[in-house]
Amino acid sequence: MQHCRAPSSKHCHRLAPGCKPFVSRPRLTCKAAAPSDLSSPPGLKAEPWRGTPDQVQALEALRRRMESKGQNVDESTLQWYLRDRYFDVEEADQKLSKMLHFRKAFPSERITRESVAREYASGKAYVHSATDKYGRPAIVIRTKLHAVGDYPIDDSKRLCIHLIDGAVAQAVAGGGEQIVGIFDLRGFEVPRNADFAFAAFMVEAFFEYYPRRVAQVLLVDAPWVFQPAWAVIKPLMRKYAALVRFVSTEELRREFFTPGTLPPDFK
């Protein structure tokens, strides 16, 4: 399919039949914001929904595609996948369809606190009760408490989904859209905590099934033994590796939380 550069807002013309709009996509970067600049949080952001005629047209086109597949998808989800894919209907369709297929295997209504209670009780991960300075709920993962083989991997996947769903719901309830993942790497050991199969699932979940919901991933106090593990995980993340930042506990305290909102693990 040929690509045509989208017209400027001053000169709006219809695209020729069969012509796919050219969309300039910014390169993924993850820079630390200045301590005083809390209006522009670091990390990945979604394209804004402005309700323009082109966006509404894309929304209706995606809705029709989903309905033709027998999928009744709510409008906010349709909008979100369009925003993730820069309003490219075909790409949004592909990514949304992949997520819906994933949800057939892991339906959210069946993943409750009770269904993940045993592994949740290990304390390996939780959704922090307070948001960071940018208003983002945080999932804290205590990597030293996740030992390879302690639990069936599908159980660990369900716990991961439960936590992400909870954090996203908390964000939306507070008027936000995104969350942050905080991996506490203190005490990380190889091979005990180096679960590459589960890490691959987390990467896929964060960036494919919950696109742009995880704005940033913070790796806290990574020991030198984590570097070989990171060398394996980083290529799996592809361009999204730019969203990962290695930080110290002090940087986490200073840049992302206040003394009253800091997760208890880092006080």
Short mmCIF file of C-alpha atoms in Angstrom, two decimals:
data_model
loop_
_atom_site.label_atom_id
_atom_site.label_comp_id
_atom_site.label_asym_id
_atom_site.label_seq_id
_atom_site.Cartn_x
_atom_site.Cartn_y
_atom_site.Cartn_z
CA MET A 1 0.00 0.00 0.00
CA GLN A 2 1.38 3.40 -0.91
CA HIS A 3 1.92 6.09 1.73
CA CYS A 4 0.96 9.74 1.28
CA ARG A 5 2.12 12.52 3.53
CA ALA A 6 -0.76 13.88 5.56
CA PRO A 7 -1.81 17.42 4.67
CA SER A 8 -1.16 20.24 7.07
CA SER A 9 -3.96 21.55 9.24
CA LYS A 10 -4.06 24.69 7.08
CA HIS A 11 -4.56 22.79 3.84
CA CYS A 12 -6.79 19.82 4.48
CA HIS A 13 -7.45 17.70 1.39
CA ARG A 14 -8.90 14.25 0.95
CA LEU A 15 -6.40 11.48 0.36
CA ALA A 16 -6.53 9.59 -2.91
CA PRO A 17 -8.32 6.20 -2.80
CA GLY A 18 -6.06 3.46 -1.48
CA CYS A 19 -3.63 5.97 -0.08
CA LYS A 20 -2.52 5.38 3.51
CA PRO A 21 -1.68 8.53 5.50
CA PHE A 22 1.97 9.04 6.32
CA VAL A 23 2.38 9.64 10.04
CA SER A 24 5.59 10.95 11.49
CA ARG A 25 6.32 8.91 14.59
CA PRO A 26 8.60 10.30 17.28
CA ARG A 27 11.56 8.22 18.32
CA LEU A 28 11.09 6.57 21.71
CA THR A 29 13.16 8.29 24.35
CA CYS A 30 13.02 8.29 28.12
CA LYS A 31 14.70 11.32 29.61
CA ALA A 32 14.54 12.36 33.22
CA ALA A 33 12.41 15.44 33.73
CA ALA A 34 13.75 18.36 35.67
CA PRO A 35 12.80 18.02 39.36
CA SER A 36 10.53 21.09 39.13
CA ASP A 37 8.87 20.04 35.88
CA LEU A 38 6.05 17.75 36.92
CA SER A 39 3.76 18.76 34.07
CA SER A 40 5.67 16.61 31.60
CA PRO A 41 6.35 13.17 33.08
CA PRO A 42 9.18 11.14 31.58
CA GLY A 43 8.44 8.04 29.58
CA LEU A 44 6.15 6.87 26.81
CA LYS A 45 2.99 8.84 26.07
CA ALA A 46 -0.05 8.12 23.93
CA GLU A 47 -1.21 10.38 21.13
CA PRO A 48 -3.99 12.68 22.40
CA TRP A 49 -7.62 12.14 21.47
CA ARG A 50 -8.99 15.44 20.15
CA GLY A 51 -12.13 14.23 18.42
CA THR A 52 -11.10 15.62 15.05
CA PRO A 53 -12.98 14.43 11.95
CA ASP A 54 -10.05 12.23 10.95
CA GLN A 55 -9.87 10.64 14.41
CA VAL A 56 -13.62 10.04 14.51
CA GLN A 57 -13.46 8.49 11.04
CA ALA A 58 -10.64 6.19 12.20
CA LEU A 59 -12.68 5.25 15.29
CA GLU A 60 -15.70 4.26 13.22
CA ALA A 61 -13.53 2.30 10.80
CA LEU A 62 -11.95 0.34 13.65
CA ARG A 63 -15.34 -0.26 15.25
CA ARG A 64 -16.66 -1.71 11.98
CA ARG A 65 -13.63 -3.98 11.70
CA MET A 66 -14.15 -5.31 15.21
CA GLU A 67 -17.88 -5.83 14.66
CA SER A 68 -17.17 -7.75 11.46
CA LYS A 69 -15.15 -10.18 13.61
CA GLY A 70 -17.94 -10.49 16.15
CA GLN A 71 -16.09 -8.37 18.71
CA ASN A 72 -17.99 -5.77 20.71
CA VAL A 73 -15.23 -3.49 21.98
CA ASP A 74 -15.96 -0.43 24.12
CA GLU A 75 -15.16 2.98 22.70
CA SER A 76 -12.42 3.87 25.19
CA THR A 77 -10.48 0.73 24.23
CA LEU A 78 -10.90 1.45 20.51
CA GLN A 79 -9.65 4.98 21.07
CA TRP A 80 -6.69 3.81 23.10
CA TYR A 81 -5.44 1.40 20.45
CA LEU A 82 -5.82 4.05 17.78
CA ARG A 83 -3.86 6.50 19.90
CA ASP A 84 -1.16 3.88 20.42
CA ARG A 85 -0.90 3.27 16.67
CA TYR A 86 -1.01 6.95 15.68
CA PHE A 87 -4.55 6.47 14.34
CA ASP A 88 -3.48 3.89 11.78
CA VAL A 89 -6.63 1.74 11.62
CA GLU A 90 -4.94 -1.32 10.15
CA GLU A 91 -2.18 -1.39 12.77
CA ALA A 92 -4.65 -0.70 15.58
CA ASP A 93 -6.79 -3.59 14.32
CA GLN A 94 -3.84 -5.97 14.35
CA LYS A 95 -2.71 -5.01 17.84
CA LEU A 96 -6.19 -4.93 19.33
CA SER A 97 -7.02 -8.33 17.81
CA LYS A 98 -3.88 -9.76 19.35
CA MET A 99 -4.88 -8.40 22.76
CA LEU A 100 -8.41 -9.84 22.46
CA HIS A 101 -6.93 -13.25 21.61
CA PHE A 102 -4.71 -12.97 24.69
CA ARG A 103 -7.74 -12.15 26.83
CA LYS A 104 -9.44 -15.36 25.76
CA ALA A 105 -6.65 -17.26 27.50
CA PHE A 106 -6.54 -14.88 30.47
CA PRO A 107 -10.01 -13.35 30.89
CA SER A 108 -9.89 -10.48 33.38
CA GLU A 109 -13.16 -11.46 35.04
CA ARG A 110 -11.63 -14.78 36.10
CA ILE A 111 -8.42 -13.30 37.46
CA THR A 112 -9.37 -12.14 40.94
CA ARG A 113 -7.40 -11.59 44.13
CA GLU A 114 -8.68 -14.96 45.32
CA SER A 115 -7.42 -16.73 42.18
CA VAL A 116 -3.88 -15.39 42.67
CA ALA A 117 -3.91 -15.37 46.47
CA ARG A 118 -1.23 -18.01 47.00
CA GLU A 119 1.44 -16.33 44.90
CA TYR A 120 0.33 -12.84 45.92
CA ALA A 121 0.96 -13.84 49.54
CA SER A 122 4.65 -14.30 48.70
CA GLY A 123 4.94 -10.52 48.64
CA LYS A 124 6.91 -10.57 45.40
CA ALA A 125 4.86 -7.76 43.85
CA TYR A 126 2.16 -5.27 44.74
CA VAL A 127 0.44 -2.11 43.56
CA HIS A 128 1.63 0.75 45.74
CA SER A 129 -1.14 2.66 47.50
CA ALA A 130 0.18 6.09 46.45
CA THR A 131 1.12 7.48 43.05
CA ASP A 132 4.48 8.91 42.08
CA LYS A 133 5.07 12.65 41.61
CA TYR A 134 3.55 12.42 38.15
CA GLY A 135 0.31 10.87 39.38
CA ARG A 136 1.14 7.38 38.10
CA PRO A 137 0.27 4.28 40.13
CA ALA A 138 3.30 2.06 40.67
CA ILE A 139 3.72 -1.69 40.55
CA VAL A 140 6.63 -2.67 42.78
CA ILE A 141 8.34 -5.99 42.01
CA ARG A 142 10.69 -7.46 44.62
CA THR A 143 12.78 -9.58 42.28
CA LYS A 144 14.61 -11.45 45.04
CA LEU A 145 11.30 -13.01 46.08
CA HIS A 146 10.62 -14.45 42.63
CA ALA A 147 12.44 -17.76 42.35
CA VAL A 148 12.37 -19.68 39.09
CA GLY A 149 10.05 -22.68 39.38
CA ASP A 150 8.44 -21.79 42.72
CA TYR A 151 5.07 -21.37 40.98
CA PRO A 152 3.65 -22.55 37.65
CA ILE A 153 4.38 -19.87 35.06
CA ASP A 154 0.70 -19.48 34.16
CA ASP A 155 0.00 -18.63 37.81
CA SER A 156 2.73 -15.98 37.70
CA LYS A 157 1.22 -14.62 34.49
CA ARG A 158 -2.19 -14.32 36.15
CA LEU A 159 -0.66 -12.43 39.08
CA CYS A 160 1.08 -10.09 36.65
CA ILE A 161 -2.19 -9.44 34.80
CA HIS A 162 -4.06 -8.90 38.06
CA LEU A 163 -1.55 -6.28 39.19
CA ILE A 164 -1.45 -4.44 35.86
CA ASP A 165 -5.24 -4.40 35.65
CA GLY A 166 -5.43 -3.02 39.18
CA ALA A 167 -2.81 -0.34 38.57
CA VAL A 168 -4.41 0.80 35.30
CA ALA A 169 -7.84 0.92 36.97
CA GLN A 170 -6.33 3.03 39.74
CA ALA A 171 -4.81 5.38 37.15
CA VAL A 172 -8.05 5.79 35.23
CA ALA A 173 -10.05 6.32 38.44
CA GLY A 174 -7.68 9.13 39.33
CA GLY A 175 -8.02 10.82 35.95
CA GLY A 176 -4.75 9.44 34.58
CA GLU A 177 -3.87 6.87 31.95
CA GLN A 178 -0.48 5.38 32.70
CA ILE A 179 1.47 3.49 35.32
CA VAL A 180 5.12 2.92 36.20
CA GLY A 181 6.89 -0.37 36.90
CA ILE A 182 9.51 -0.41 39.67
CA PHE A 183 11.81 -3.43 39.88
CA ASP A 184 13.69 -3.67 43.17
CA LEU A 185 16.84 -5.52 42.16
CA ARG A 186 18.51 -5.54 45.55
CA GLY A 187 19.44 -9.11 46.40
CA PHE A 188 18.92 -10.34 42.81
CA GLU A 189 20.75 -13.64 42.24
CA VAL A 190 21.56 -15.74 39.19
CA PRO A 191 20.17 -18.24 38.40
CA ARG A 192 17.64 -18.22 41.26
CA ASN A 193 15.84 -15.01 40.21
CA ALA A 194 16.70 -14.96 36.49
CA ASP A 195 13.37 -16.16 35.10
CA PHE A 196 13.76 -15.40 31.40
CA ALA A 197 10.52 -17.11 30.34
CA PHE A 198 8.51 -14.95 32.72
CA ALA A 199 10.52 -11.85 31.80
CA ALA A 200 9.63 -12.41 28.14
CA PHE A 201 5.95 -12.60 29.09
CA MET A 202 6.19 -9.37 31.10
CA VAL A 203 7.77 -7.55 28.17
CA GLU A 204 5.01 -8.80 25.88
CA ALA A 205 2.29 -7.89 28.38
CA PHE A 206 3.64 -4.42 29.13
CA PHE A 207 4.07 -3.33 25.54
CA GLU A 208 1.71 -5.47 23.46
CA TYR A 209 -1.33 -6.25 25.60
CA TYR A 210 -1.22 -2.99 27.60
CA PRO A 211 0.28 -0.63 25.00
CA ARG A 212 1.47 2.69 26.41
CA ARG A 213 -0.08 1.96 29.78
CA VAL A 214 3.38 1.38 31.25
CA ALA A 215 5.01 4.74 30.72
CA GLN A 216 8.32 3.88 32.30
CA VAL A 217 10.23 1.01 33.91
CA LEU A 218 12.66 1.77 36.73
CA LEU A 219 15.34 -0.76 37.68
CA VAL A 220 16.47 0.07 41.21
CA ASP A 221 19.95 -0.67 42.58
CA ALA A 222 20.84 -3.28 39.97
CA PRO A 223 23.79 -5.41 41.12
CA TRP A 224 26.56 -6.32 38.72
CA VAL A 225 25.21 -9.89 38.47
CA PHE A 226 22.10 -8.46 36.80
CA GLN A 227 24.04 -7.24 33.77
CA PRO A 228 24.16 -10.64 31.95
CA ALA A 229 20.42 -11.03 32.58
CA TRP A 230 19.80 -7.55 31.18
CA ALA A 231 21.84 -8.46 28.10
CA VAL A 232 19.27 -11.20 27.43
CA ILE A 233 16.16 -9.18 28.30
CA LYS A 234 17.05 -5.92 26.52
CA PRO A 235 16.83 -7.29 22.94
CA LEU A 236 13.36 -8.68 23.74
CA MET A 237 12.20 -5.13 24.46
CA ARG A 238 13.41 -3.80 21.12
CA LYS A 239 12.70 -0.04 20.91
CA TYR A 240 10.93 -0.09 24.27
CA ALA A 241 14.27 -0.59 26.01
CA ALA A 242 14.51 3.20 25.78
CA LEU A 243 11.80 3.38 28.43
CA VAL A 244 13.94 1.58 30.99
CA ARG A 245 16.02 3.58 33.41
CA PHE A 246 18.52 2.28 35.94
CA VAL A 247 18.22 4.30 39.14
CA SER A 248 19.51 4.21 42.68
CA THR A 249 17.24 4.18 45.71
CA GLU A 250 18.21 7.79 46.34
CA GLU A 251 17.25 8.82 42.79
CA LEU A 252 13.92 7.04 43.17
CA ARG A 253 13.25 8.93 46.39
CA ARG A 254 14.32 12.30 45.05
CA GLU A 255 12.92 12.24 41.50
CA PHE A 256 9.78 10.14 41.68
CA PHE A 257 8.26 10.26 45.16
CA THR A 258 7.82 12.45 48.18
CA PRO A 259 8.67 11.19 51.68
CA GLY A 260 4.96 10.61 52.27
CA THR A 261 4.33 8.66 49.05
CA LEU A 262 7.53 6.61 48.78
CA PRO A 263 6.94 2.82 48.71
CA PRO A 264 7.91 1.37 52.10
CA ASP A 265 10.62 -0.84 50.54
CA PHE A 266 12.69 2.24 49.74
CA LYS A 267 12.34 4.24 52.96
#
